[in-house]
Every structure is written in C-alpha cells, then in structure tokens.
C-alpha cells in the first residue's frame, strides 16, 4: 500500500508533506509533487499535513482521481527528490480547491 498525491496539489504545492516523511519519498515537479509507491511505508503521517487535503491512502483515492495512482508511480521515477519545505506556489490560495486541474500539470 502507498499514499498518493491527488489533483488538488497541482498549482498549490504547499510542501508541508515532505517534512514529516520518515523515508523521504516525495518527488517534485514544476507545479505538483508525487509519492514514490515503492518507497512509501504507508505510515500516514503526511496525509493530515497537507493544507489542500490532496493526499490519500491508495485505497481511498476518489473515483475521479484514480489516474493519479499511475501518475505518482510514473513521475516519481523521473522527478528529483524533495525533503525540505519551501514556499507554496504564488497563486496557491487561488487554485486550492479548483476542480479539473489535471490539464494544468507541468512535467
Ligand atoms: Fe512518507 Fe508516510 Fe506519507 Fe508514505 S505515508 S509518503 S512514508 S509520510
Ligand atoms: Fe502538495 Fe499538499 Fe504536499 S499541496 S506539496 S501534497 S502539502
């Protein structure tokens, strides 16, 4: 089992999540973070830390965000590791909660 970052991280990227991960398995793209499914130890510490409520246990990913499971696996192989919190993206407050952000994902 792994945890998965879903749509609401896109264009927000608060990064509070990375600070609590005991195995440092977060990876960073231009406007989204992902979790490496083979490295996550399923500790659940990150889930309550996300101000955007964008992190789910794999078995609780909403029906309309199922594709994020594969997306986390794919992008975590490509993007660099991130272990320290940084400033959120400048318009994070504006984008937080917006639906249909997948087409805003930058790779
Ligand atoms: Fe890291 Fe635990 Fe979150 Fe997995 S569940 S990404 S191990 S903090
Ligand atoms: Fe994204 Fe939430 Fe982490 S917005 S960067 S999953 S704290």
PDB file of N, CA and C in Angstrom, residues 43-92:
ATOM      1  N   UNK A  43       2.947   5.077   6.385  1.00  0.00           N
ATOM      2  CA  UNK A  43       2.886   5.492   7.791  1.00  0.00           C
ATOM      3  C   UNK A  43       1.735   6.459   8.062  1.00  0.00           C
ATOM      4  N   UNK A  44       1.213   7.107   7.011  1.00  0.00           N
ATOM      5  CA  UNK A  44       0.057   8.015   7.105  1.00  0.00           C
ATOM      6  C   UNK A  44       0.368   9.372   7.739  1.00  0.00           C
ATOM      7  N   UNK A  45       1.621   9.644   8.035  1.00  0.00           N
ATOM      8  CA  UNK A  45       1.953  10.918   8.681  1.00  0.00           C
ATOM      9  C   UNK A  45       1.689  12.124   7.774  1.00  0.00           C
ATOM     10  N   UNK A  46       1.898  11.945   6.478  1.00  0.00           N
ATOM     11  CA  UNK A  46       1.786  13.097   5.568  1.00  0.00           C
ATOM     12  C   UNK A  46       0.341  13.536   5.331  1.00  0.00           C
ATOM     13  N   UNK A  47      -0.571  12.619   5.358  1.00  0.00           N
ATOM     14  CA  UNK A  47      -1.959  12.915   4.962  1.00  0.00           C
ATOM     15  C   UNK A  47      -2.550  14.129   5.698  1.00  0.00           C
ATOM     16  N   UNK A  48      -2.475  14.188   7.026  1.00  0.00           N
ATOM     17  CA  UNK A  48      -3.081  15.344   7.724  1.00  0.00           C
ATOM     18  C   UNK A  48      -2.274  16.631   7.591  1.00  0.00           C
ATOM     19  N   UNK A  49      -1.055  16.560   7.097  1.00  0.00           N
ATOM     20  CA  UNK A  49      -0.211  17.756   6.980  1.00  0.00           C
ATOM     21  C   UNK A  49      -0.561  18.621   5.777  1.00  0.00           C
ATOM     22  N   UNK A  50      -1.213  18.046   4.781  1.00  0.00           N
ATOM     23  CA  UNK A  50      -1.467  18.800   3.546  1.00  0.00           C
ATOM     24  C   UNK A  50      -2.626  19.779   3.721  1.00  0.00           C
ATOM     25  N   UNK A  51      -2.355  21.092   3.608  1.00  0.00           N
ATOM     26  CA  UNK A  51      -3.422  22.082   3.772  1.00  0.00           C
ATOM     27  C   UNK A  51      -4.473  21.986   2.670  1.00  0.00           C
ATOM     28  N   UNK A  52      -4.119  21.349   1.565  1.00  0.00           N
ATOM     29  CA  UNK A  52      -5.040  21.235   0.435  1.00  0.00           C
ATOM     30  C   UNK A  52      -5.785  19.898   0.425  1.00  0.00           C
ATOM     31  N   UNK A  53      -5.564  19.083   1.452  1.00  0.00           N
ATOM     32  CA  UNK A  53      -6.188  17.754   1.511  1.00  0.00           C
ATOM     33  C   UNK A  53      -6.006  16.961   0.218  1.00  0.00           C
ATOM     34  N   UNK A  54      -4.784  16.991  -0.279  1.00  0.00           N
ATOM     35  CA  UNK A  54      -4.516  16.365  -1.577  1.00  0.00           C
ATOM     36  C   UNK A  54      -3.930  14.965  -1.462  1.00  0.00           C
ATOM     37  N   UNK A  55      -3.691  14.480  -0.236  1.00  0.00           N
ATOM     38  CA  UNK A  55      -3.038  13.179  -0.075  1.00  0.00           C
ATOM     39  C   UNK A  55      -4.042  12.124   0.400  1.00  0.00           C
ATOM     40  N   UNK A  56      -4.005  10.986  -0.279  1.00  0.00           N
ATOM     41  CA  UNK A  56      -4.930   9.886   0.042  1.00  0.00           C
ATOM     42  C   UNK A  56      -4.176   8.575   0.181  1.00  0.00           C
ATOM     43  N   UNK A  57      -4.693   7.708   1.033  1.00  0.00           N
ATOM     44  CA  UNK A  57      -4.260   6.328   1.006  1.00  0.00           C
ATOM     45  C   UNK A  57      -4.707   5.752  -0.342  1.00  0.00           C
ATOM     46  N   UNK A  58      -3.895   4.870  -0.902  1.00  0.00           N
ATOM     47  CA  UNK A  58      -4.193   4.334  -2.233  1.00  0.00           C
ATOM     48  C   UNK A  58      -5.618   3.790  -2.350  1.00  0.00           C
ATOM     49  N   UNK A  59      -6.104   3.173  -1.287  1.00  0.00           N
ATOM     50  CA  UNK A  59      -7.448   2.589  -1.371  1.00  0.00           C
ATOM     51  C   UNK A  59      -8.555   3.612  -1.092  1.00  0.00           C
ATOM     52  N   UNK A  60      -8.179   4.856  -0.868  1.00  0.00           N
ATOM     53  CA  UNK A  60      -9.191   5.899  -0.636  1.00  0.00           C
ATOM     54  C   UNK A  60      -9.125   7.016  -1.675  1.00  0.00           C
ATOM     55  N   UNK A  61      -8.357   6.784  -2.738  1.00  0.00           N
ATOM     56  CA  UNK A  61      -8.296   7.794  -3.806  1.00  0.00           C
ATOM     57  C   UNK A  61      -9.687   7.895  -4.434  1.00  0.00           C
ATOM     58  N   UNK A  62     -10.229   9.121  -4.536  1.00  0.00           N
ATOM     59  CA  UNK A  62     -11.572   9.269  -5.095  1.00  0.00           C
ATOM     60  C   UNK A  62     -11.677   8.679  -6.509  1.00  0.00           C
ATOM     61  N   UNK A  63     -12.862   8.236  -6.832  1.00  0.00           N
ATOM     62  CA  UNK A  63     -13.116   7.576  -8.117  1.00  0.00           C
ATOM     63  C   UNK A  63     -12.622   8.418  -9.298  1.00  0.00           C
ATOM     64  N   UNK A  64     -12.858   9.728  -9.231  1.00  0.00           N
ATOM     65  CA  UNK A  64     -12.477  10.583 -10.365  1.00  0.00           C
ATOM     66  C   UNK A  64     -10.995  10.979 -10.360  1.00  0.00           C
ATOM     67  N   UNK A  65     -10.216  10.400  -9.415  1.00  0.00           N
ATOM     68  CA  UNK A  65      -8.779  10.700  -9.398  1.00  0.00           C
ATOM     69  C   UNK A  65      -7.929   9.446  -9.480  1.00  0.00           C
ATOM     70  N   UNK A  66      -8.529   8.359  -9.934  1.00  0.00           N
ATOM     71  CA  UNK A  66      -7.814   7.082  -9.989  1.00  0.00           C
ATOM     72  C   UNK A  66      -6.532   7.155 -10.834  1.00  0.00           C
ATOM     73  N   UNK A  67      -6.555   8.004 -11.852  1.00  0.00           N
ATOM     74  CA  UNK A  67      -5.374   8.069 -12.725  1.00  0.00           C
ATOM     75  C   UNK A  67      -4.147   8.645 -12.009  1.00  0.00           C
ATOM     76  N   UNK A  68      -4.372   9.283 -10.853  1.00  0.00           N
ATOM     77  CA  UNK A  68      -3.239   9.829 -10.106  1.00  0.00           C
ATOM     78  C   UNK A  68      -2.389   8.728  -9.469  1.00  0.00           C
ATOM     79  N   UNK A  69      -2.937   7.553  -9.305  1.00  0.00           N
ATOM     80  CA  UNK A  69      -2.153   6.442  -8.763  1.00  0.00           C
ATOM     81  C   UNK A  69      -1.001   6.123  -9.726  1.00  0.00           C
ATOM     82  N   UNK A  70      -1.331   5.995 -10.996  1.00  0.00           N
ATOM     83  CA  UNK A  70      -0.321   5.711 -12.017  1.00  0.00           C
ATOM     84  C   UNK A  70       0.605   6.910 -12.224  1.00  0.00           C
ATOM     85  N   UNK A  71       0.025   8.095 -12.145  1.00  0.00           N
ATOM     86  CA  UNK A  71       0.801   9.326 -12.336  1.00  0.00           C
ATOM     87  C   UNK A  71       1.884   9.478 -11.250  1.00  0.00           C
ATOM     88  N   UNK A  72       1.553   9.161  -9.993  1.00  0.00           N
ATOM     89  CA  UNK A  72       2.546   9.213  -8.914  1.00  0.00           C
ATOM     90  C   UNK A  72       3.677   8.210  -9.200  1.00  0.00           C
ATOM     91  N   UNK A  73       3.309   7.018  -9.634  1.00  0.00           N
ATOM     92  CA  UNK A  73       4.316   5.987  -9.916  1.00  0.00           C
ATOM     93  C   UNK A  73       5.228   6.419 -11.064  1.00  0.00           C
ATOM     94  N   UNK A  74       4.615   6.956 -12.104  1.00  0.00           N
ATOM     95  CA  UNK A  74       5.380   7.343 -13.302  1.00  0.00           C
ATOM     96  C   UNK A  74       6.317   8.524 -13.028  1.00  0.00           C
ATOM     97  N   UNK A  75       5.780   9.591 -12.447  1.00  0.00           N
ATOM     98  CA  UNK A  75       6.568  10.819 -12.290  1.00  0.00           C
ATOM     99  C   UNK A  75       7.615  10.715 -11.177  1.00  0.00           C
ATOM    100  N   UNK A  76       7.380   9.852 -10.196  1.00  0.00           N
ATOM    101  CA  UNK A  76       8.367   9.710  -9.118  1.00  0.00           C
ATOM    102  C   UNK A  76       9.646   9.031  -9.611  1.00  0.00           C
ATOM    103  N   UNK A  77       9.582   8.414 -10.777  1.00  0.00           N
ATOM    104  CA  UNK A  77      10.779   7.811 -11.383  1.00  0.00           C
ATOM    105  C   UNK A  77      11.597   8.858 -12.133  1.00  0.00           C
ATOM    106  N   UNK A  78      10.975   9.980 -12.428  1.00  0.00           N
ATOM    107  CA  UNK A  78      11.600  10.988 -13.301  1.00  0.00           C
ATOM    108  C   UNK A  78      12.027  12.238 -12.532  1.00  0.00           C
ATOM    109  N   UNK A  79      11.182  12.665 -11.606  1.00  0.00           N
ATOM    110  CA  UNK A  79      11.421  13.940 -10.930  1.00  0.00           C
ATOM    111  C   UNK A  79      12.416  13.802  -9.774  1.00  0.00           C
ATOM    112  N   UNK A  80      13.073  14.923  -9.383  1.00  0.00           N
ATOM    113  CA  UNK A  80      14.030  14.894  -8.267  1.00  0.00           C
ATOM    114  C   UNK A  80      13.347  14.812  -6.905  1.00  0.00           C
ATOM    115  N   UNK A  81      14.068  14.261  -5.959  1.00  0.00           N
ATOM    116  CA  UNK A  81      13.608  14.114  -4.586  1.00  0.00           C
ATOM    117  C   UNK A  81      13.497  15.492  -3.913  1.00  0.00           C
ATOM    118  N   UNK A  82      12.523  15.636  -3.014  1.00  0.00           N
ATOM    119  CA  UNK A  82      12.413  16.871  -2.218  1.00  0.00           C
ATOM    120  C   UNK A  82      12.229  16.471  -0.756  1.00  0.00           C
ATOM    121  N   UNK A  83      13.025  17.082   0.131  1.00  0.00           N
ATOM    122  CA  UNK A  83      12.963  16.693   1.543  1.00  0.00           C
ATOM    123  C   UNK A  83      12.728  17.876   2.468  1.00  0.00           C
ATOM    124  N   UNK A  84      12.791  19.092   1.914  1.00  0.00           N
ATOM    125  CA  UNK A  84      12.586  20.256   2.776  1.00  0.00           C
ATOM    126  C   UNK A  84      11.464  21.134   2.266  1.00  0.00           C
ATOM    127  N   UNK A  85      10.692  21.656   3.204  1.00  0.00           N
ATOM    128  CA  UNK A  85       9.573  22.536   2.861  1.00  0.00           C
ATOM    129  C   UNK A  85      10.088  23.801   2.193  1.00  0.00           C
ATOM    130  N   UNK A  86       9.320  24.279   1.231  1.00  0.00           N
ATOM    131  CA  UNK A  86       9.629  25.564   0.607  1.00  0.00           C
ATOM    132  C   UNK A  86       8.336  26.363   0.485  1.00  0.00           C
ATOM    133  N   UNK A  87       8.427  27.595  -0.018  1.00  0.00           N
ATOM    134  CA  UNK A  87       7.219  28.407  -0.172  1.00  0.00           C
ATOM    135  C   UNK A  87       6.262  27.731  -1.157  1.00  0.00           C
ATOM    136  N   UNK A  88       4.950  27.838  -0.892  1.00  0.00           N
ATOM    137  CA  UNK A  88       3.994  27.315  -1.876  1.00  0.00           C
ATOM    138  C   UNK A  88       4.062  28.136  -3.161  1.00  0.00           C
ATOM    139  N   UNK A  89       3.425  27.647  -4.209  1.00  0.00           N
ATOM    140  CA  UNK A  89       3.389  28.413  -5.448  1.00  0.00           C
ATOM    141  C   UNK A  89       2.613  29.712  -5.207  1.00  0.00           C
ATOM    142  N   UNK A  90       2.972  30.768  -5.944  1.00  0.00           N
ATOM    143  CA  UNK A  90       2.444  32.099  -5.643  1.00  0.00           C
ATOM    144  C   UNK A  90       0.908  32.198  -5.640  1.00  0.00           C
ATOM    145  N   UNK A  91       0.237  31.468  -6.525  1.00  0.00           N
ATOM    146  CA  UNK A  91      -1.228  31.548  -6.583  1.00  0.00           C
ATOM    147  C   UNK A  91      -1.904  30.365  -5.898  1.00  0.00           C
ATOM    148  N   UNK A  92      -1.203  29.754  -4.931  1.00  0.00           N
ATOM    149  CA  UNK A  92      -1.734  28.548  -4.279  1.00  0.00           C
ATOM    150  C   UNK A  92      -3.128  28.774  -3.698  1.00  0.00           C
TER     151      UNK A  92
END
